Amino acid sequence: MSLLILTAFVLIVLAAALFFGPYFVAYGPDGFRDIVRRGDARMISLFLVGAIILAILLPGQDPALISRV
């Protein structure tokens, strides 16, 4: 299961790098501040943060759901 979680983290980081990376390379740190103010970038950022939170919190609840009492 931890291999799947690590794969999820890698894919989330890759998604963030592919979305924000080209803009950061083209415009530098000043352009990065500009992209943070854009609405679509905020939406993508919140989605990525939510995906990271789900990847961290959901695997910890599996043993409680699958218990042999």
CSV table of C-alpha atoms in Angstrom, one decimal:
chain,number,residue,atom,x,y,z
A,1,MET,CA,0.0,0.0,0.0
A,2,SER,CA,2.8,2.4,0.7
A,3,LEU,CA,4.1,1.9,-2.8
A,4,LEU,CA,0.7,3.2,-4.1
A,5,ILE,CA,0.9,6.2,-1.8
A,6,LEU,CA,4.4,7.1,-3.0
A,7,THR,CA,3.2,6.7,-6.6
A,8,ALA,CA,0.4,9.1,-5.8
A,9,PHE,CA,2.8,11.6,-4.3
A,10,VAL,CA,5.0,11.4,-7.4
A,11,LEU,CA,2.1,11.9,-9.7
A,12,ILE,CA,0.9,14.9,-7.7
A,13,VAL,CA,4.3,16.5,-7.7
A,14,LEU,CA,4.6,15.8,-11.4
A,15,ALA,CA,1.3,17.4,-12.1
A,16,ALA,CA,2.3,20.5,-10.2
A,17,ALA,CA,5.6,20.7,-12.0
A,18,LEU,CA,4.0,20.4,-15.4
A,19,PHE,CA,1.5,23.1,-14.6
A,20,PHE,CA,3.6,25.7,-12.8
A,21,GLY,CA,7.1,24.8,-14.2
A,22,PRO,CA,7.0,26.2,-17.7
A,23,TYR,CA,5.6,29.5,-16.4
A,24,PHE,CA,8.2,29.7,-13.7
A,25,VAL,CA,11.0,28.9,-16.2
A,26,ALA,CA,9.8,31.5,-18.7
A,27,TYR,CA,9.1,34.4,-16.3
A,28,GLY,CA,11.2,33.6,-13.3
A,29,PRO,CA,10.4,34.4,-9.7
A,30,ASP,CA,8.6,37.6,-10.6
A,31,GLY,CA,6.3,35.7,-12.9
A,32,PHE,CA,5.6,33.1,-10.2
A,33,ARG,CA,4.0,35.8,-8.0
A,34,ASP,CA,1.9,36.8,-10.9
A,35,ILE,CA,0.6,33.2,-11.5
A,36,VAL,CA,-0.3,32.9,-7.8
A,37,ARG,CA,-2.8,35.7,-8.3
A,38,ARG,CA,-4.6,34.1,-11.2
A,39,GLY,CA,-7.8,32.3,-10.5
A,40,ASP,CA,-7.2,29.2,-12.6
A,41,ALA,CA,-3.8,28.7,-10.9
A,42,ARG,CA,-5.5,29.0,-7.5
A,43,MET,CA,-8.0,26.4,-8.4
A,44,ILE,CA,-5.3,24.0,-9.6
A,45,SER,CA,-3.2,24.7,-6.5
A,46,LEU,CA,-6.2,24.0,-4.2
A,47,PHE,CA,-6.9,20.7,-6.1
A,48,LEU,CA,-3.3,19.6,-5.7
A,49,VAL,CA,-3.3,20.5,-2.0
A,50,GLY,CA,-6.5,18.6,-1.6
A,51,ALA,CA,-5.1,15.6,-3.3
A,52,ILE,CA,-2.0,15.6,-1.1
A,53,ILE,CA,-4.2,15.8,2.0
A,54,LEU,CA,-6.4,12.9,0.8
A,55,ALA,CA,-3.2,10.9,0.1
A,56,ILE,CA,-2.0,11.5,3.6
A,57,LEU,CA,-5.2,11.0,5.6
A,58,LEU,CA,-7.1,8.3,3.8
A,59,PRO,CA,-4.6,5.4,4.0
A,60,GLY,CA,-4.5,5.7,7.9
A,61,GLN,CA,-8.2,4.8,8.1
A,62,ASP,CA,-8.0,1.5,6.3
A,63,PRO,CA,-7.3,-0.7,9.3
A,64,ALA,CA,-10.3,0.7,11.1
A,65,LEU,CA,-12.6,-0.2,8.2
A,66,ILE,CA,-11.3,-3.7,7.7
A,67,SER,CA,-11.2,-5.2,11.2
A,68,ARG,CA,-12.0,-8.7,12.2
A,69,VAL,CA,-13.9,-8.5,15.5
